[in-house]
Coordinates of C-alpha atoms and ligand atoms in Angstrom, one line a residue:
X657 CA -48.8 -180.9 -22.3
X658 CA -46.4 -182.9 -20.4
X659 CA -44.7 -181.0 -17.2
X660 CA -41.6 -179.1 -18.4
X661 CA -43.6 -177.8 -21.8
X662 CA -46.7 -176.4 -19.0
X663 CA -43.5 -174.5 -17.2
X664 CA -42.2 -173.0 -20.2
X665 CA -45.8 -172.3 -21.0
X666 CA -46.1 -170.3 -17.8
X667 CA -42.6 -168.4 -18.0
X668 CA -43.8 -167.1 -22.0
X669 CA -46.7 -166.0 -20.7
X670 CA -45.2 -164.0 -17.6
X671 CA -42.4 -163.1 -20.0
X672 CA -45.0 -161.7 -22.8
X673 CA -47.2 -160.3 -20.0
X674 CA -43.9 -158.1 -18.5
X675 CA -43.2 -157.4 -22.2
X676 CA -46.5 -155.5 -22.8
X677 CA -46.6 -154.2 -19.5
X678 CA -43.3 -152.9 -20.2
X679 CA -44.4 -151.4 -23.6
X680 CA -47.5 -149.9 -22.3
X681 CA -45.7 -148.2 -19.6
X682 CA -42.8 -147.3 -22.0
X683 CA -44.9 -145.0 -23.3
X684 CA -45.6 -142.8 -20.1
X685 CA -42.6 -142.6 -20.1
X686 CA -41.3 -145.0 -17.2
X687 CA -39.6 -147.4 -18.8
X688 CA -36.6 -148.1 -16.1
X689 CA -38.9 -148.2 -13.0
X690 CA -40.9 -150.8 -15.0
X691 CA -38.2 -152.5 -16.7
X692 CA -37.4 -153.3 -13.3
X693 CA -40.9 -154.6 -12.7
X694 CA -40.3 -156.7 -15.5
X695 CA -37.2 -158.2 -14.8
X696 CA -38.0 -158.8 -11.1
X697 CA -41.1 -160.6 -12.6
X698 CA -39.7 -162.7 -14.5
X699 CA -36.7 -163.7 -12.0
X700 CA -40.0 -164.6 -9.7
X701 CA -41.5 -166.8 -12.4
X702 CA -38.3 -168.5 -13.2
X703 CA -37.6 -169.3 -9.5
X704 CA -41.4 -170.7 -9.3
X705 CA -40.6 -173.1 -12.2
X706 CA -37.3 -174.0 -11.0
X707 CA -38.7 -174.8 -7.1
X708 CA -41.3 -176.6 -9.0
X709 CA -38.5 -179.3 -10.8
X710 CA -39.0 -183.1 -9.0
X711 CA -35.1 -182.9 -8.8
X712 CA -35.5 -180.8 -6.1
X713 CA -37.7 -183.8 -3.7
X714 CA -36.4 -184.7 -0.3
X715 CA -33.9 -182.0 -0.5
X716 CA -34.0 -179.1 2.1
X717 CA -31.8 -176.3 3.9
X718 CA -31.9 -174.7 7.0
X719 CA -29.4 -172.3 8.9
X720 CA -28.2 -172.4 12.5
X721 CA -24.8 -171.3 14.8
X722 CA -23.7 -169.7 11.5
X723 CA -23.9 -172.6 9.5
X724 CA -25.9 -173.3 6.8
X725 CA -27.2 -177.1 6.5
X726 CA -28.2 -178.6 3.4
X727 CA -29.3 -182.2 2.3
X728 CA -29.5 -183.4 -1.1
X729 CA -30.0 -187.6 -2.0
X730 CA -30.5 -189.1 -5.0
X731 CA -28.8 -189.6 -8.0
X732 CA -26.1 -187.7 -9.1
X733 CA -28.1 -185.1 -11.5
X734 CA -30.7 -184.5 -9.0
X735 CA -28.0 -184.1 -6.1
X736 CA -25.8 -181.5 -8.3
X737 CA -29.2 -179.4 -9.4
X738 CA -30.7 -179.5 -5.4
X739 CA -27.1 -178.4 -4.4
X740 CA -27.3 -175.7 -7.0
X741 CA -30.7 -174.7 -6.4
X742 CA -30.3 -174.7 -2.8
X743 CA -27.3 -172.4 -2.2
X744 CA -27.1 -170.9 -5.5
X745 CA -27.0 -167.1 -4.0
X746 CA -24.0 -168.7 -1.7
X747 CA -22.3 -169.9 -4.8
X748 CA -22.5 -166.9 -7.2
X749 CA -20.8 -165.3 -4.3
X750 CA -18.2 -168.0 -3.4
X751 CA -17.3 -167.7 -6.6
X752 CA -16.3 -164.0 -7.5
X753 CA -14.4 -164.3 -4.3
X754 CA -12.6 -167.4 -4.8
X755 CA -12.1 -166.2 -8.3
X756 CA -10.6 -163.1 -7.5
X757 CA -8.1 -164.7 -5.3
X758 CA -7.0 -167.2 -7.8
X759 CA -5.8 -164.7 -10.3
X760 CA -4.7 -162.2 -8.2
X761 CA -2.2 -165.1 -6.7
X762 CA -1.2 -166.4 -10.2
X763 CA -1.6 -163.5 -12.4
X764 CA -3.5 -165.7 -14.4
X765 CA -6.9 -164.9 -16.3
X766 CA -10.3 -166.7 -15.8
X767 CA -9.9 -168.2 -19.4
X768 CA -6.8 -169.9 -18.3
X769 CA -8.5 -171.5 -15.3
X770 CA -11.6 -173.0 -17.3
X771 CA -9.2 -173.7 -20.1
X772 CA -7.3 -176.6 -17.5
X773 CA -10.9 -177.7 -16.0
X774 CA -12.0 -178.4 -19.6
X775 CA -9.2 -179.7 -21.1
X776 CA -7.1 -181.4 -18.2
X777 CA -9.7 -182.1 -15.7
X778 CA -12.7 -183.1 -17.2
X779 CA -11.9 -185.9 -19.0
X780 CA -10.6 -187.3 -16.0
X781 CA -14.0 -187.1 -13.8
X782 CA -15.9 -189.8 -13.0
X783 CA -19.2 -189.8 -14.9
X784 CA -21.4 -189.5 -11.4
X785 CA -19.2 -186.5 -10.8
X786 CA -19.6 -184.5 -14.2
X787 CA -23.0 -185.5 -14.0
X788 CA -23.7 -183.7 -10.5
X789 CA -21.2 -180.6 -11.3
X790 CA -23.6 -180.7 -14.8
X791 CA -26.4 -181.1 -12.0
X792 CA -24.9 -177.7 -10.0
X793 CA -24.8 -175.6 -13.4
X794 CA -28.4 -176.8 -14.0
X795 CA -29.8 -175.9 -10.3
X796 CA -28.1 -172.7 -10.3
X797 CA -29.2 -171.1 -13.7
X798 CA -32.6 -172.3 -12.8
X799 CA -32.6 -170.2 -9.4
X800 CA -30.3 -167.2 -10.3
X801 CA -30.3 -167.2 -13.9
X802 CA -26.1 -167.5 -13.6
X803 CA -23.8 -167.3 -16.5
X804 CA -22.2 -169.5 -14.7
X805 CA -21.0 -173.1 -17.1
X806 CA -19.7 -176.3 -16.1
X807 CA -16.2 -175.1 -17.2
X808 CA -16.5 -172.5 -14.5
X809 CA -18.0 -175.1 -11.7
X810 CA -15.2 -177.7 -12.4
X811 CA -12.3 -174.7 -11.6
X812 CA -13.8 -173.1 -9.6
X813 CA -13.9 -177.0 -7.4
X814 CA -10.4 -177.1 -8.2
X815 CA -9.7 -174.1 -6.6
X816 CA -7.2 -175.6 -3.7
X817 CA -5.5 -177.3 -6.8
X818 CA -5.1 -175.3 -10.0
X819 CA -3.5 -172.0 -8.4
X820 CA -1.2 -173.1 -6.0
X821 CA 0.0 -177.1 -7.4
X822 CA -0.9 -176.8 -11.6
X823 CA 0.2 -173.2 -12.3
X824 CA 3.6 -173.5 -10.4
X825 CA 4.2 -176.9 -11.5
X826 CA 3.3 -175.2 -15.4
X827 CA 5.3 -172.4 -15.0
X828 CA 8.6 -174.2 -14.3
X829 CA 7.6 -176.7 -17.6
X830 CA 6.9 -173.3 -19.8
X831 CA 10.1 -171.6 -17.4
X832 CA 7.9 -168.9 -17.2
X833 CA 9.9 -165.1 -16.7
X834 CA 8.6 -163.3 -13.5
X835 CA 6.3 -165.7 -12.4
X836 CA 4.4 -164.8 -9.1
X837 CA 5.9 -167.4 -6.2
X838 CA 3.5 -169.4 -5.4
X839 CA 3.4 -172.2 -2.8
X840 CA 1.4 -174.9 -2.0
X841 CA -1.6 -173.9 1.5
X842 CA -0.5 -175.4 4.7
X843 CA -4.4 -175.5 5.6
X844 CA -5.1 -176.8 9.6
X845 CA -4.4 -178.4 12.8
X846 CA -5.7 -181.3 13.2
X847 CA -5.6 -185.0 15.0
X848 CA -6.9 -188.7 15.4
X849 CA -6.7 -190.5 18.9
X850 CA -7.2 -193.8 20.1
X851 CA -7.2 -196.4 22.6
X852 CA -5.2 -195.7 26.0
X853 CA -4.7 -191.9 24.8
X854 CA -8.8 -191.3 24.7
X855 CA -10.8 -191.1 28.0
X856 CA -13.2 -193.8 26.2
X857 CA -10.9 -196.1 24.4
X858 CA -12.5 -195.2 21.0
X859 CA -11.5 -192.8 18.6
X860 CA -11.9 -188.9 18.8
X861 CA -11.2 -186.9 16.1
X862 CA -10.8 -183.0 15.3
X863 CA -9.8 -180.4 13.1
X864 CA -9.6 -176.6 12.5
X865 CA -9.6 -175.2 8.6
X866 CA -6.9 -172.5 8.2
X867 CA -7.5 -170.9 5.3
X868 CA -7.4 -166.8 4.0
X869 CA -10.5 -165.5 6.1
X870 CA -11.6 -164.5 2.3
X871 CA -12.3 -167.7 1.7
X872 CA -12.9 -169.3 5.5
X873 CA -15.8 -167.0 5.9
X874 CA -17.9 -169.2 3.7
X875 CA -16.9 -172.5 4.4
X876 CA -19.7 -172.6 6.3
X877 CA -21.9 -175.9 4.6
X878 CA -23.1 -179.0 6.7
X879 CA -23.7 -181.5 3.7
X880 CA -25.7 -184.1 4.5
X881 CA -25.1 -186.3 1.6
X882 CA -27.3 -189.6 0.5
X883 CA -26.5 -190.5 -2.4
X884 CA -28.1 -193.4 -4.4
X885 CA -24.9 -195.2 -4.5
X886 CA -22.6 -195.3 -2.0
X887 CA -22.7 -194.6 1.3
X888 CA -24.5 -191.7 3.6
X889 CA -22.1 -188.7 3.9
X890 CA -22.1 -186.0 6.7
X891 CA -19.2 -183.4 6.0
X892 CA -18.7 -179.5 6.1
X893 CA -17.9 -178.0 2.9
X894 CA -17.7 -175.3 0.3
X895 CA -20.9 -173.6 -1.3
X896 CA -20.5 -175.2 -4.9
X897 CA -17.7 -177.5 -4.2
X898 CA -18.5 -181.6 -4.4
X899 CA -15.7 -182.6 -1.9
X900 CA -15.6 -181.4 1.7
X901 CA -12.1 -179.8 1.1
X902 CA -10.8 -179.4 4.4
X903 CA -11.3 -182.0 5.0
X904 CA -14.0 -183.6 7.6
X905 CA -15.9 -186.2 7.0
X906 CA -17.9 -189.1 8.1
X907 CA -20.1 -191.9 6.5
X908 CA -22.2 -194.4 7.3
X909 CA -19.7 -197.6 7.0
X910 CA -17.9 -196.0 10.1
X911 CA -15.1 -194.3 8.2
X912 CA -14.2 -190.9 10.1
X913 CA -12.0 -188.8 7.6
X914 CA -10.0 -185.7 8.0
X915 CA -6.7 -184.3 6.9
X916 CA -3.4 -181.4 6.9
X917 CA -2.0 -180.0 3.6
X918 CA 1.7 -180.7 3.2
X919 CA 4.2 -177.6 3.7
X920 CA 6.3 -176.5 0.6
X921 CA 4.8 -179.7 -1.2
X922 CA 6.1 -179.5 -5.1
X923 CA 4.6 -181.2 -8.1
X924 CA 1.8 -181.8 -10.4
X925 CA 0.9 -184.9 -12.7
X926 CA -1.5 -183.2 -15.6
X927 CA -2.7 -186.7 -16.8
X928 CA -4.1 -187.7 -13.0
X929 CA -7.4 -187.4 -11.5
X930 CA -8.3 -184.1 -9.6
X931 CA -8.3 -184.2 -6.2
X932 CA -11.4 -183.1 -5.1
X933 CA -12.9 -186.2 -7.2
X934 CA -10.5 -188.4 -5.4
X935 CA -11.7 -187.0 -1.8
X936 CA -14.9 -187.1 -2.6
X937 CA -15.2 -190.5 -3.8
X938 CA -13.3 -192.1 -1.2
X939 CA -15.5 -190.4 1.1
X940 CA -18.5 -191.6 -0.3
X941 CA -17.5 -195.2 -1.5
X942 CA -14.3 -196.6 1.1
X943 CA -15.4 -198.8 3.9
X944 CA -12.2 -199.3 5.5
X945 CA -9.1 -197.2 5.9
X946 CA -7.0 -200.0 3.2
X947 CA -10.0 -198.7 0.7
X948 CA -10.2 -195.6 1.6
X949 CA -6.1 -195.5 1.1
X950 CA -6.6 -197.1 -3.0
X951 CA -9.3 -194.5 -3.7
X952 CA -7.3 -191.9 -3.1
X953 CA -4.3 -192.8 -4.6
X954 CA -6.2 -194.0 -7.4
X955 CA -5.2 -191.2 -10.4
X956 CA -3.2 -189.2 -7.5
X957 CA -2.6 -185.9 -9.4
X958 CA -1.1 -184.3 -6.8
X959 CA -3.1 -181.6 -6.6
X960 CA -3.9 -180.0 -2.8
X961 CA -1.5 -183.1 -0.9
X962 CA -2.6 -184.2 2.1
X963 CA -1.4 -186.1 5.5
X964 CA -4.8 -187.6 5.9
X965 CA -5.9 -188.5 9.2
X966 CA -8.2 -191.7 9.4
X967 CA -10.1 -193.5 11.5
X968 CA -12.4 -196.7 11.3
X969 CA -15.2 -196.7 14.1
X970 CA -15.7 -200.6 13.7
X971 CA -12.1 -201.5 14.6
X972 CA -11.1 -198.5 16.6
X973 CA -8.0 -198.6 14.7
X974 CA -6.9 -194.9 13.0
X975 CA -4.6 -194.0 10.3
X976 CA -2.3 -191.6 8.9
X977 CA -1.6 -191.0 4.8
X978 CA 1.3 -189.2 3.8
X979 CA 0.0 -188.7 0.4
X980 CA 3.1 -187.1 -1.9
X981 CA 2.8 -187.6 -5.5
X982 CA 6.4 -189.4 -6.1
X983 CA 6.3 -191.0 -2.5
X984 CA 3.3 -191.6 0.0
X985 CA 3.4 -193.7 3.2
X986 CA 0.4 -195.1 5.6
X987 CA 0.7 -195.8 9.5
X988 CA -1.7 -197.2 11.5
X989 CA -2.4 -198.0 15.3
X990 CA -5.2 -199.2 17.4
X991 CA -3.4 -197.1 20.3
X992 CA -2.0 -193.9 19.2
X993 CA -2.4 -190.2 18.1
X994 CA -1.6 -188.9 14.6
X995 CA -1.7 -185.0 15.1
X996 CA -1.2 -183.2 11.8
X997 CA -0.5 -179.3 11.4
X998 CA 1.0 -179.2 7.8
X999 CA 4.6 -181.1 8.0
X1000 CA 5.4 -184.4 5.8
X1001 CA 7.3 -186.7 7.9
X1002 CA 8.4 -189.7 5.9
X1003 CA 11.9 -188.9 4.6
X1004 CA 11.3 -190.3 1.3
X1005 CA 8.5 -188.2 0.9
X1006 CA 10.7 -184.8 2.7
X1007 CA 13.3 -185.6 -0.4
X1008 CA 11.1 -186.1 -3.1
X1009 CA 8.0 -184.0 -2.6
X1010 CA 8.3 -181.2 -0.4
X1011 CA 12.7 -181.0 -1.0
X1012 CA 12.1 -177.3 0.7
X1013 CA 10.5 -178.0 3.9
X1014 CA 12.7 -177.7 7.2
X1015 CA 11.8 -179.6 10.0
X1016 CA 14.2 -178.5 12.1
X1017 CA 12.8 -174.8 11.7
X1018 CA 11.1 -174.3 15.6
X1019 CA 10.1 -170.8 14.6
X1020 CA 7.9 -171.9 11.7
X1021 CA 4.4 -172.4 11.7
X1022 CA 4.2 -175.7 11.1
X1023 CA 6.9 -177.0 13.4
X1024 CA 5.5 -175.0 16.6
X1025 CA 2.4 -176.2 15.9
X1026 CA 3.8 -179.8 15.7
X1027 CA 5.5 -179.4 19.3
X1028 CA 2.2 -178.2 21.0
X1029 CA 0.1 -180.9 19.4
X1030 CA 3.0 -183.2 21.2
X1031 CA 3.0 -181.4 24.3
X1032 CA -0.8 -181.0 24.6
X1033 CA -2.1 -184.2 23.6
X1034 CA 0.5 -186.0 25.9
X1035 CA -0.8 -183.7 28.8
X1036 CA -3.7 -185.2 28.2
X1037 CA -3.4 -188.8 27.7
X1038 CA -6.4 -191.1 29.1
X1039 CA -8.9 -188.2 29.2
X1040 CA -9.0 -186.7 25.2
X1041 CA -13.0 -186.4 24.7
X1042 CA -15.2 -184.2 22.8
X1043 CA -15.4 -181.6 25.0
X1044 CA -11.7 -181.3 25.4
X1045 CA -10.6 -182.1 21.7
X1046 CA -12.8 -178.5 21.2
X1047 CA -11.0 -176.7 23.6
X1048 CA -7.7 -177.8 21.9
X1049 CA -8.7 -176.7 18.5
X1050 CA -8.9 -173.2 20.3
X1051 CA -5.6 -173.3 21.7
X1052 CA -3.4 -170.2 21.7
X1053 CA 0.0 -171.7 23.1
X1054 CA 3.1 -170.7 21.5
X1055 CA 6.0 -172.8 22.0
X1056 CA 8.6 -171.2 20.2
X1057 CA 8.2 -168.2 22.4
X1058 CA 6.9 -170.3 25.1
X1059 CA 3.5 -168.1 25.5
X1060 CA -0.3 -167.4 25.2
X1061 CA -0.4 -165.4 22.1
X1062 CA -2.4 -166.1 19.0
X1063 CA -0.2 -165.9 16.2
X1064 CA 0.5 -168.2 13.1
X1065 CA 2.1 -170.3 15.3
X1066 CA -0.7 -171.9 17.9
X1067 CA -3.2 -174.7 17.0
X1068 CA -6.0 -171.6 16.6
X1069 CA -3.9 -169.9 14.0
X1070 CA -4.4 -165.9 13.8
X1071 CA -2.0 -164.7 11.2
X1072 CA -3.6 -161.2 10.8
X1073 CA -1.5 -160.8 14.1
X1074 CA 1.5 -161.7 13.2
X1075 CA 4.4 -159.4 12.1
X1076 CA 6.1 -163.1 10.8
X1077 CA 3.2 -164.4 8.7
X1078 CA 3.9 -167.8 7.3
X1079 CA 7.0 -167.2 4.5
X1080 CA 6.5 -171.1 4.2
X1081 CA 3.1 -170.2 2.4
X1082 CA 3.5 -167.1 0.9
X1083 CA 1.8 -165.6 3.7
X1084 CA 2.6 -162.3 4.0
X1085 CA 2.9 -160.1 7.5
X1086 CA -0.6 -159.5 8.9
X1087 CA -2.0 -161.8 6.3
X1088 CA -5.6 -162.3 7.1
X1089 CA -5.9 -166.1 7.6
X1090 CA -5.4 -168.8 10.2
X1091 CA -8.5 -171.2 12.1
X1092 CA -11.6 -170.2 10.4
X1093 CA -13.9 -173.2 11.8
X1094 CA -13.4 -176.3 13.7
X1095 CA -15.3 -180.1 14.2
X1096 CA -15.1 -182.5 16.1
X1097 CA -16.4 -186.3 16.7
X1098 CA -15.8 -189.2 17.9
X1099 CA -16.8 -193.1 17.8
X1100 CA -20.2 -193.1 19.6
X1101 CA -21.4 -189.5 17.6
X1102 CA -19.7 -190.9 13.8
X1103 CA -22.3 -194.6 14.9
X1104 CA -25.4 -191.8 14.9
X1105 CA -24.0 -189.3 12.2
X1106 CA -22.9 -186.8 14.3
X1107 CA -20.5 -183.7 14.0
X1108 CA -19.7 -181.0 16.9
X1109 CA -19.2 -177.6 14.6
X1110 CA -17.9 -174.1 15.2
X1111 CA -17.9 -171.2 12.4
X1112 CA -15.4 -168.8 13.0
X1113 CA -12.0 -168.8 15.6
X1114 CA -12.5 -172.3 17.2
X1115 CA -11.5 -170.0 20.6
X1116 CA -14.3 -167.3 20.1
X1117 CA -12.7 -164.8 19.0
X1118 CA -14.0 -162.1 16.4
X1119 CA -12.2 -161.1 13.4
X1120 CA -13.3 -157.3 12.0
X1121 CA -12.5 -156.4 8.3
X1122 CA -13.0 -153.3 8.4
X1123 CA -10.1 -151.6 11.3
X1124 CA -8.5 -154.7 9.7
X1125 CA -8.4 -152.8 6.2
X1126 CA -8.1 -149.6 7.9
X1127 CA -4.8 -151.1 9.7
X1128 CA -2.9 -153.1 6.4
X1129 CA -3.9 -151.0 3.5
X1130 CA -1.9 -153.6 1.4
X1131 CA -4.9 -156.1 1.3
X1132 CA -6.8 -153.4 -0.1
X1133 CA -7.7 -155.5 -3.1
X1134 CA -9.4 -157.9 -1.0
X1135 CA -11.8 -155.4 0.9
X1136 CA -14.8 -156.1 -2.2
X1137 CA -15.0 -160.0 -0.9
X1138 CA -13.3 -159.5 3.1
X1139 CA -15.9 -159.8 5.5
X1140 CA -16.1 -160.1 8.9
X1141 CA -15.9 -163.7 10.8
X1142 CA -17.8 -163.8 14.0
X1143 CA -17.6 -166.8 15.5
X1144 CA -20.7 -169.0 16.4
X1145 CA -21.5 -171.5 19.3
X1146 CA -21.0 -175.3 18.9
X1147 CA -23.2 -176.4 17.3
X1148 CA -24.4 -180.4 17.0
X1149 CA -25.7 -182.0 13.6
X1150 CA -26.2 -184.9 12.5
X1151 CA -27.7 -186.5 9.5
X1152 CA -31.3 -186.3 8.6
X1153 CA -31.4 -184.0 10.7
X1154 CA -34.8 -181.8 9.7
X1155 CA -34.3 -178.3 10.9
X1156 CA -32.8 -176.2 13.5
X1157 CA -33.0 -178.5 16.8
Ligands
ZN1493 ZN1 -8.1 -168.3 18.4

């Protein structure tokens, strides 16, 4: 008997052995008690089998400061399955709440959403991808015994593109009646320094994730990535998602990766390449920002569009990418900072992808964010460092009221405070989102692998769901996946990195 026919061997006979247990005990009449039995034995044997698959080798996962670290290598089956094996109880519930949120936004079904990954994304995936979402599908089932189907993985990856760049972009082509408004995410504040504006000359780089806390909760991965091909990865991430998708990043070539959504962005191509593939592969595969710059816009769907902040440790030299989807536009310096908090800036891009967005608006999120990243960062030209660049990310300056408040306007954005929201965004008053984790790194920590990372407000701060729910009975339908968000220490990683040190 070879090795998969002695584990389905061993799962019968567990099976067969509940089965008459069952029966026998049927008949004293305790058949849910030890129906239980049964099902909890055979969930036990099937995760025995599953922990036993060589796919699993060399991976691992440990937990510390609130995140939860995870390394998978290998080929791009064996990655997907450890990935899936490995945080498959994080994934079943990332899931139902990332789910919930993307057809409660679009008044869309679940069916329409696996619908576009199987017809309009697949086909477009690189095989290495499909192979490790295949991967996910496999290592999940094998742990949890999930429904859950590739059709589901591949939306469910898609889930910063489908609801809020596909479904508006389709219901303008179908001039859908009543459609829901929806608008593209303005996620994070973020920036890239170097040279005479860092205290060592190299770069420094850092970003917060805004997202709804729904979500931000549990974007709380480290992946350390080695795959077979390509270079070593160290990024945070999304249980079940293949890209980072907030973005941070670094590999092993020296690339240092990171990125702002685009305000009020508009458009969709339905024949391009998703974007989390995109990310992921330019992670994974460019050397230099020029490479990492024809990855991405290699298929560009539009889907989730970025300002991507880059930087290349061998050089010193960083980068920013306006990526629109009619327009895009690069910069680069070796002695400069490109801060990023959700605005386009290219005019051709303004007029062609996000026609909307004002930049003249103060009051808005974006735009005050903009002018304290200018203010702050020029404060403190010659000494920006790690230490400092996490501070920042906590900031709670206002500058259009020209205060401390945390609101939807300062660099730690804390929208659940804010009579305003973020209109821009959809955002409702009080909506509970803003910074829901920060990293940082720089040239010396990217050369070892490194990340600084805190879960929860990059300032500290706590946010509560239930007085929350108590407070704005109109998020009621979120209070099944709403947690609370306590924030952790810093806390360092870095690749290879074993357990909890
Ligand atoms: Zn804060």
């Amino acid at each position: 008997m070879n090795d998969s026919m002695r584990r389905v061997a061993a799962v019968l006979l567990v099976i067969l052995g509940g089965a008459a247990l069952w029966w026998a005990d049927s008949r004293a009449a305790a058949s849910a008690s030890a129906n239980d039995a049964m099902v909890a034995t055979i969930a036990a044997a099937r995760e025995r089998a599953a922990a036993n698959d060589s796919r699993l080798k060399g991976a691992s996962r440990f937990e510390q400061g609130g995140w939860i670290y995870v390394h998978l290598e290998g080929l791009p089956g064996a990655m997907g399955y450890q990935h899936g094996y490995l945080l498959a109880p994080e994934i079943e519930d990332a899931f139902a709440a990332v789910s919930a949120g993307m057809m409660h936004s679009t008044e869309r079904d679940w069916e329409f959403f696996r619908r576009a990954a199987h017809e309009m994304l697949w086909p477009k995936i690189d095989t290495e991808y499909q192979q490790e979402l295949q991967g996910i599908v496999e290592g999940l089932r094998a742990r949890t015994g999930s429904k859950l189907d590739v059709d589901d993985i591949v939306a469910f990856n898609a889930f910063e593109e489908l609801p809020d760049y596909y479904v508006p972009w389709l219901n303008k082509q179908q001039k859908t009646g009543q459609a829901p408004d929806l608008k593209s995410p303005g996620n994070c504040s973020a920036f890239v320094a170097t040279g005479s504006w860092t205290k060592d000359g190299q770069i420094v780089m850092a970003h917060n994730n805004w997202t709804s806390y729904r979500n931000g909760e549990r974007w709380r991965i480290v992946f350390d990535i080695a795959p077979k091909n390509g270079y070593r990865i160290l990024m945070d991430g999304f249980p079940g998602v293949i890209a980072s998708d907030d973005d941070f990043g670094i590999n092993s070539d020296g690339l240092m990766v990171t990125e702002t959504t685009i305000t009020q962005f508009e458009g969709w191509d339905p024949n391009g390449k998703p974007e989390f593939v995109r990310a992921r592969k330019a992670l994974q595969y460019a050397g230099s920002i020029d490479e990492y710059t024809n990855i991405i816009l290699d298929g560009n769907n539009g889907g989730y569009a970025n300002d991507w902040l880059l930087g290349d440790r061998k050089t010193g030299e960083i980068a920013q990418l306006e990526l629109g989807l009619r327009a895009h536009q690069l910069w680069k310096t070796k002695d400069g900072v490109l801060a990023g908090s959700n605005w386009a800036r290219d005019p051709q891009v303004l007029k062609e992808d996000a026609p909307q967005f004002d930049p003249a608006n103060k009051e808005s999120s974006p735009n005050a964010r903009r002018a304290r990243w200018d203010e702050l960062l020029k404060e403190n030209k010659g000494k920006i460092d790690v230490a400092l660049a996490e501070k920042m990310l906590g900031d709670h300056r206002d500058s259009a009221q020209h205060q401390e408040e945390a609101n939807e306007r300062t660099l730690c954005g804390h929208v659940d405070g804010s009579p305003r929201g973020v209109p821009e965004w959809e955002w409702r008053p009080y909506y509970p989102g803003g910074a829901v984790q920060g990293k940082v790194t720089d040239t010396t920590m990217a050369g070892e692998m490194r990340i600084m990372a805190r879960m929860g407000h990059p300032c500290g701060g706590d946010f509560l769901a239930k007085p929350f729910l108590a407070a704005h009975p109109e998020y009621a339908w979120q209070e099944p996946y709403l947690r609370d968000m306590k924030a952790g220490p810093w806390t360092q990683f870095r690749s290879g990195q074993a357990q909890q040190e």
